[in-house]
Amino acid sequence: MTRDAHDVLLVVYDGVQMLDVAGPLDVFDRAARAAGAGYRVRLASVGGRAVRTSAGLDLAVSADLMKVRKPPETLMVAGGWGYADAVADSDLLRHVQRLSAGARRIGSVCTGAFVLAAAGLLDGRRATTHWAFCAELASAYPAVAVEPDAFFVRDGALATSAGVTAGIDLALALVEDDHGAELACAVAKFLVVFMQRPGGQSQFGSRTRGELLRAGALRDLVLGIDADPSGDLSVPAMAARLGMSRRHFSRLFSQAVGTSPGAYVERARVAVARTMLERTVDGVDVIAERCGFGTVETIRRAFSRETGVSPAAYRDRFRRG
């Protein structure tokens, strides 16, 4: 390896997701082939053992995490369904901590963020993970500022990505850092992926907090909003339903749910609209009316805020059959 080469160590474990590993590997490999970018990527596990992916394939490993002495330039942790066991592996966490101290940058793909968080590397930092696990990450590690919509988040030398294919987005960004946008764009074109995907990961998954709340009138209200957000869900109407003043209701709702009543209602309406866009041929105007938006312009603005794309663009990408 030349002096200018980038040493990338990708940490893996049993239950890792294959694409979390293969995506970044192919980005770095193509960059090296296209311009002699000088990446050397090694897979490392505790004990240097081969790991079994969540798809049931055995993955050969080239480095024993416990024997790697020199910190890599880039340390990354892959994600997968085995993340819960990984965060309970004290040896894995100890060596991730040790190697991170000398690494120039540290990253994760998908639920690999849980490993970084368990190692204390995300405390006081902004981070993301797969949309389906953002609430769990925020709950388990309250010192982490979780950003659920981003495909990847950079906070200083730390970079975390959303689920699965978002590891490709992150790897492309790292190649751009190292060798410029022209090479990163060429790699993206060869792999037939976006250099920068439109919107955020909110367009791929919905978020609801009703099931996270304790039993009570507020929980019933929130679950009702999730089930049918088309009615009168103004703050005065909801406050009256619970027998509270508007001010007290707004404060209590924000404290319990983590967002304002208006923002939550908008999110719930977008979630229902998304389902209708995926499964029906109804016009956007009809969907806007049925979901409580009222006008096409209102639903367009809400979609832009929540998913980063328009209702029409969302339907083009996700409509079923």
PDB file of N, CA and C in Angstrom, residues 210-270:
ATOM      1  N   GLY A 210     -47.455   6.897  18.681  1.00  0.00           N
ATOM      2  CA  GLY A 210     -48.586   6.511  19.510  1.00  0.00           C
ATOM      3  C   GLY A 210     -48.311   5.270  20.338  1.00  0.00           C
ATOM      4  N   GLU A 211     -47.668   4.257  19.700  1.00  0.00           N
ATOM      5  CA  GLU A 211     -47.423   3.015  20.417  1.00  0.00           C
ATOM      6  C   GLU A 211     -46.337   3.154  21.473  1.00  0.00           C
ATOM      7  N   LEU A 212     -45.588   4.264  21.457  1.00  0.00           N
ATOM      8  CA  LEU A 212     -44.532   4.467  22.441  1.00  0.00           C
ATOM      9  C   LEU A 212     -45.033   5.142  23.712  1.00  0.00           C
ATOM     10  N   LEU A 213     -46.228   5.705  23.652  1.00  0.00           N
ATOM     11  CA  LEU A 213     -46.757   6.429  24.802  1.00  0.00           C
ATOM     12  C   LEU A 213     -47.408   5.473  25.798  1.00  0.00           C
ATOM     13  N   ARG A 214     -47.412   5.869  27.043  1.00  0.00           N
ATOM     14  CA  ARG A 214     -48.098   5.077  28.047  1.00  0.00           C
ATOM     15  C   ARG A 214     -49.607   5.194  27.862  1.00  0.00           C
ATOM     16  N   ALA A 215     -50.321   4.231  28.442  1.00  0.00           N
ATOM     17  CA  ALA A 215     -51.773   4.226  28.343  1.00  0.00           C
ATOM     18  C   ALA A 215     -52.343   5.519  28.912  1.00  0.00           C
ATOM     19  N   GLY A 216     -53.422   5.973  28.329  1.00  0.00           N
ATOM     20  CA  GLY A 216     -54.055   7.187  28.817  1.00  0.00           C
ATOM     21  C   GLY A 216     -54.753   7.915  27.683  1.00  0.00           C
ATOM     22  N   ALA A 217     -55.391   9.022  28.036  1.00  0.00           N
ATOM     23  CA  ALA A 217     -56.171   9.769  27.046  1.00  0.00           C
ATOM     24  C   ALA A 217     -55.287  10.298  25.926  1.00  0.00           C
ATOM     25  N   LEU A 218     -54.077  10.746  26.247  1.00  0.00           N
ATOM     26  CA  LEU A 218     -53.194  11.290  25.217  1.00  0.00           C
ATOM     27  C   LEU A 218     -52.762  10.204  24.238  1.00  0.00           C
ATOM     28  N   ARG A 219     -52.479   9.027  24.766  1.00  0.00           N
ATOM     29  CA  ARG A 219     -52.113   7.921  23.886  1.00  0.00           C
ATOM     30  C   ARG A 219     -53.272   7.569  22.962  1.00  0.00           C
ATOM     31  N   ASP A 220     -54.483   7.518  23.495  1.00  0.00           N
ATOM     32  CA  ASP A 220     -55.649   7.208  22.672  1.00  0.00           C
ATOM     33  C   ASP A 220     -55.845   8.270  21.587  1.00  0.00           C
ATOM     34  N   LEU A 221     -55.594   9.522  21.948  1.00  0.00           N
ATOM     35  CA  LEU A 221     -55.726  10.597  20.975  1.00  0.00           C
ATOM     36  C   LEU A 221     -54.712  10.433  19.848  1.00  0.00           C
ATOM     37  N   VAL A 222     -53.469  10.159  20.211  1.00  0.00           N
ATOM     38  CA  VAL A 222     -52.415  10.026  19.206  1.00  0.00           C
ATOM     39  C   VAL A 222     -52.675   8.825  18.307  1.00  0.00           C
ATOM     40  N   LEU A 223     -53.067   7.708  18.884  1.00  0.00           N
ATOM     41  CA  LEU A 223     -53.396   6.538  18.072  1.00  0.00           C
ATOM     42  C   LEU A 223     -54.583   6.830  17.148  1.00  0.00           C
ATOM     43  N   GLY A 224     -55.525   7.635  17.618  1.00  0.00           N
ATOM     44  CA  GLY A 224     -56.648   8.035  16.777  1.00  0.00           C
ATOM     45  C   GLY A 224     -56.206   8.901  15.612  1.00  0.00           C
ATOM     46  N   ILE A 225     -55.248   9.780  15.867  1.00  0.00           N
ATOM     47  CA  ILE A 225     -54.697  10.616  14.792  1.00  0.00           C
ATOM     48  C   ILE A 225     -54.032   9.726  13.747  1.00  0.00           C
ATOM     49  N   ASP A 226     -53.253   8.744  14.207  1.00  0.00           N
ATOM     50  CA  ASP A 226     -52.573   7.841  13.277  1.00  0.00           C
ATOM     51  C   ASP A 226     -53.576   7.062  12.427  1.00  0.00           C
ATOM     52  N   ALA A 227     -54.662   6.621  13.047  1.00  0.00           N
ATOM     53  CA  ALA A 227     -55.642   5.795  12.341  1.00  0.00           C
ATOM     54  C   ALA A 227     -56.485   6.589  11.365  1.00  0.00           C
ATOM     55  N   ASP A 228     -56.877   7.819  11.735  1.00  0.00           N
ATOM     56  CA  ASP A 228     -57.741   8.627  10.872  1.00  0.00           C
ATOM     57  C   ASP A 228     -57.445  10.105  11.095  1.00  0.00           C
ATOM     58  N   PRO A 229     -56.510  10.661  10.314  1.00  0.00           N
ATOM     59  CA  PRO A 229     -56.124  12.057  10.496  1.00  0.00           C
ATOM     60  C   PRO A 229     -56.945  13.038   9.668  1.00  0.00           C
ATOM     61  N   SER A 230     -58.116  12.612   9.184  1.00  0.00           N
ATOM     62  CA  SER A 230     -58.867  13.447   8.250  1.00  0.00           C
ATOM     63  C   SER A 230     -59.808  14.445   8.924  1.00  0.00           C
ATOM     64  N   GLY A 231     -60.087  14.258  10.207  1.00  0.00           N
ATOM     65  CA  GLY A 231     -61.076  15.099  10.874  1.00  0.00           C
ATOM     66  C   GLY A 231     -60.527  16.423  11.357  1.00  0.00           C
ATOM     67  N   ASP A 232     -61.266  17.063  12.248  1.00  0.00           N
ATOM     68  CA  ASP A 232     -60.852  18.340  12.824  1.00  0.00           C
ATOM     69  C   ASP A 232     -59.809  18.058  13.902  1.00  0.00           C
ATOM     70  N   LEU A 233     -58.565  18.298  13.568  1.00  0.00           N
ATOM     71  CA  LEU A 233     -57.468  18.047  14.491  1.00  0.00           C
ATOM     72  C   LEU A 233     -56.722  19.331  14.807  1.00  0.00           C
ATOM     73  N   SER A 234     -57.478  20.392  14.866  1.00  0.00           N
ATOM     74  CA  SER A 234     -56.885  21.658  15.289  1.00  0.00           C
ATOM     75  C   SER A 234     -56.571  21.570  16.777  1.00  0.00           C
ATOM     76  N   VAL A 235     -55.669  22.415  17.237  1.00  0.00           N
ATOM     77  CA  VAL A 235     -55.310  22.413  18.654  1.00  0.00           C
ATOM     78  C   VAL A 235     -56.531  22.679  19.538  1.00  0.00           C
ATOM     79  N   PRO A 236     -57.392  23.666  19.224  1.00  0.00           N
ATOM     80  CA  PRO A 236     -58.582  23.881  20.064  1.00  0.00           C
ATOM     81  C   PRO A 236     -59.472  22.652  20.146  1.00  0.00           C
ATOM     82  N   ALA A 237     -59.665  21.952  19.001  1.00  0.00           N
ATOM     83  CA  ALA A 237     -60.540  20.781  18.996  1.00  0.00           C
ATOM     84  C   ALA A 237     -59.954  19.649  19.830  1.00  0.00           C
ATOM     85  N   MET A 238     -58.655  19.398  19.700  1.00  0.00           N
ATOM     86  CA  MET A 238     -58.037  18.306  20.450  1.00  0.00           C
ATOM     87  C   MET A 238     -57.971  18.639  21.936  1.00  0.00           C
ATOM     88  N   ALA A 239     -57.673  19.890  22.255  1.00  0.00           N
ATOM     89  CA  ALA A 239     -57.624  20.295  23.660  1.00  0.00           C
ATOM     90  C   ALA A 239     -58.988  20.132  24.315  1.00  0.00           C
ATOM     91  N   ALA A 240     -60.033  20.532  23.582  1.00  0.00           N
ATOM     92  CA  ALA A 240     -61.391  20.407  24.120  1.00  0.00           C
ATOM     93  C   ALA A 240     -61.763  18.949  24.342  1.00  0.00           C
ATOM     94  N   ARG A 241     -61.295  18.086  23.442  1.00  0.00           N
ATOM     95  CA  ARG A 241     -61.593  16.664  23.562  1.00  0.00           C
ATOM     96  C   ARG A 241     -61.019  16.085  24.856  1.00  0.00           C
ATOM     97  N   LEU A 242     -59.864  16.609  25.291  1.00  0.00           N
ATOM     98  CA  LEU A 242     -59.236  16.123  26.516  1.00  0.00           C
ATOM     99  C   LEU A 242     -59.553  16.982  27.723  1.00  0.00           C
ATOM    100  N   GLY A 243     -60.385  18.001  27.532  1.00  0.00           N
ATOM    101  CA  GLY A 243     -60.764  18.864  28.645  1.00  0.00           C
ATOM    102  C   GLY A 243     -59.616  19.692  29.176  1.00  0.00           C
ATOM    103  N   MET A 244     -58.759  20.163  28.292  1.00  0.00           N
ATOM    104  CA  MET A 244     -57.600  20.954  28.691  1.00  0.00           C
ATOM    105  C   MET A 244     -57.623  22.315  28.013  1.00  0.00           C
ATOM    106  N   SER A 245     -56.878  23.236  28.583  1.00  0.00           N
ATOM    107  CA  SER A 245     -56.687  24.513  27.889  1.00  0.00           C
ATOM    108  C   SER A 245     -55.769  24.282  26.702  1.00  0.00           C
ATOM    109  N   ARG A 246     -55.828  25.149  25.698  1.00  0.00           N
ATOM    110  CA  ARG A 246     -54.974  24.992  24.523  1.00  0.00           C
ATOM    111  C   ARG A 246     -53.496  24.995  24.905  1.00  0.00           C
ATOM    112  N   ARG A 247     -53.142  25.911  25.780  1.00  0.00           N
ATOM    113  CA  ARG A 247     -51.729  26.041  26.156  1.00  0.00           C
ATOM    114  C   ARG A 247     -51.229  24.805  26.891  1.00  0.00           C
ATOM    115  N   HIS A 248     -52.032  24.325  27.844  1.00  0.00           N
ATOM    116  CA  HIS A 248     -51.622  23.140  28.604  1.00  0.00           C
ATOM    117  C   HIS A 248     -51.550  21.922  27.686  1.00  0.00           C
ATOM    118  N   PHE A 249     -52.532  21.775  26.807  1.00  0.00           N
ATOM    119  CA  PHE A 249     -52.533  20.644  25.881  1.00  0.00           C
ATOM    120  C   PHE A 249     -51.293  20.661  24.987  1.00  0.00           C
ATOM    121  N   SER A 250     -50.982  21.818  24.397  1.00  0.00           N
ATOM    122  CA  SER A 250     -49.821  21.921  23.505  1.00  0.00           C
ATOM    123  C   SER A 250     -48.529  21.571  24.234  1.00  0.00           C
ATOM    124  N   ARG A 251     -48.388  22.049  25.464  1.00  0.00           N
ATOM    125  CA  ARG A 251     -47.182  21.775  26.241  1.00  0.00           C
ATOM    126  C   ARG A 251     -47.084  20.289  26.592  1.00  0.00           C
ATOM    127  N   LEU A 252     -48.196  19.708  27.036  1.00  0.00           N
ATOM    128  CA  LEU A 252     -48.200  18.295  27.420  1.00  0.00           C
ATOM    129  C   LEU A 252     -47.927  17.413  26.207  1.00  0.00           C
ATOM    130  N   PHE A 253     -48.553  17.737  25.076  1.00  0.00           N
ATOM    131  CA  PHE A 253     -48.377  16.950  23.857  1.00  0.00           C
ATOM    132  C   PHE A 253     -46.920  16.988  23.415  1.00  0.00           C
ATOM    133  N   SER A 254     -46.335  18.162  23.365  1.00  0.00           N
ATOM    134  CA  SER A 254     -44.950  18.304  22.914  1.00  0.00           C
ATOM    135  C   SER A 254     -43.982  17.564  23.816  1.00  0.00           C
ATOM    136  N   GLN A 255     -44.222  17.610  25.115  1.00  0.00           N
ATOM    137  CA  GLN A 255     -43.348  16.922  26.063  1.00  0.00           C
ATOM    138  C   GLN A 255     -43.439  15.406  25.891  1.00  0.00           C
ATOM    139  N   ALA A 256     -44.648  14.893  25.680  1.00  0.00           N
ATOM    140  CA  ALA A 256     -44.851  13.445  25.608  1.00  0.00           C
ATOM    141  C   ALA A 256     -44.473  12.858  24.258  1.00  0.00           C
ATOM    142  N   VAL A 257     -44.754  13.582  23.191  1.00  0.00           N
ATOM    143  CA  VAL A 257     -44.589  13.049  21.841  1.00  0.00           C
ATOM    144  C   VAL A 257     -43.274  13.492  21.199  1.00  0.00           C
ATOM    145  N   GLY A 258     -42.762  14.622  21.645  1.00  0.00           N
ATOM    146  CA  GLY A 258     -41.499  15.089  21.098  1.00  0.00           C
ATOM    147  C   GLY A 258     -41.629  16.037  19.941  1.00  0.00           C
ATOM    148  N   THR A 259     -42.862  16.439  19.627  1.00  0.00           N
ATOM    149  CA  THR A 259     -43.096  17.410  18.562  1.00  0.00           C
ATOM    150  C   THR A 259     -44.416  18.106  18.839  1.00  0.00           C
ATOM    151  N   SER A 260     -44.687  19.179  18.131  1.00  0.00           N
ATOM    152  CA  SER A 260     -45.918  19.923  18.374  1.00  0.00           C
ATOM    153  C   SER A 260     -47.131  19.171  17.828  1.00  0.00           C
ATOM    154  N   PRO A 261     -48.338  19.478  18.324  1.00  0.00           N
ATOM    155  CA  PRO A 261     -49.535  18.807  17.798  1.00  0.00           C
ATOM    156  C   PRO A 261     -49.691  18.995  16.292  1.00  0.00           C
ATOM    157  N   GLY A 262     -49.464  20.223  15.817  1.00  0.00           N
ATOM    158  CA  GLY A 262     -49.625  20.486  14.387  1.00  0.00           C
ATOM    159  C   GLY A 262     -48.657  19.681  13.544  1.00  0.00           C
ATOM    160  N   ALA A 263     -47.400  19.587  13.985  1.00  0.00           N
ATOM    161  CA  ALA A 263     -46.397  18.828  13.231  1.00  0.00           C
ATOM    162  C   ALA A 263     -46.744  17.344  13.222  1.00  0.00           C
ATOM    163  N   TYR A 264     -47.273  16.842  14.354  1.00  0.00           N
ATOM    164  CA  TYR A 264     -47.610  15.426  14.407  1.00  0.00           C
ATOM    165  C   TYR A 264     -48.793  15.115  13.492  1.00  0.00           C
ATOM    166  N   VAL A 265     -49.787  15.974  13.502  1.00  0.00           N
ATOM    167  CA  VAL A 265     -50.954  15.765  12.632  1.00  0.00           C
ATOM    168  C   VAL A 265     -50.524  15.774  11.167  1.00  0.00           C
ATOM    169  N   GLU A 266     -49.660  16.712  10.805  1.00  0.00           N
ATOM    170  CA  GLU A 266     -49.182  16.757   9.417  1.00  0.00           C
ATOM    171  C   GLU A 266     -48.474  15.465   9.049  1.00  0.00           C
ATOM    172  N   ARG A 267     -47.631  14.974   9.948  1.00  0.00           N
ATOM    173  CA  ARG A 267     -46.895  13.733   9.684  1.00  0.00           C
ATOM    174  C   ARG A 267     -47.848  12.558   9.512  1.00  0.00           C
ATOM    175  N   ALA A 268     -48.879  12.500  10.347  1.00  0.00           N
ATOM    176  CA  ALA A 268     -49.844  11.412  10.253  1.00  0.00           C
ATOM    177  C   ALA A 268     -50.621  11.484   8.949  1.00  0.00           C
ATOM    178  N   ARG A 269     -50.982  12.692   8.537  1.00  0.00           N
ATOM    179  CA  ARG A 269     -51.695  12.855   7.275  1.00  0.00           C
ATOM    180  C   ARG A 269     -50.833  12.459   6.080  1.00  0.00           C
ATOM    181  N   VAL A 270     -49.565  12.805   6.141  1.00  0.00           N
ATOM    182  CA  VAL A 270     -48.650  12.406   5.061  1.00  0.00           C
ATOM    183  C   VAL A 270     -48.531  10.886   5.018  1.00  0.00           C
TER     184      VAL A 270
END
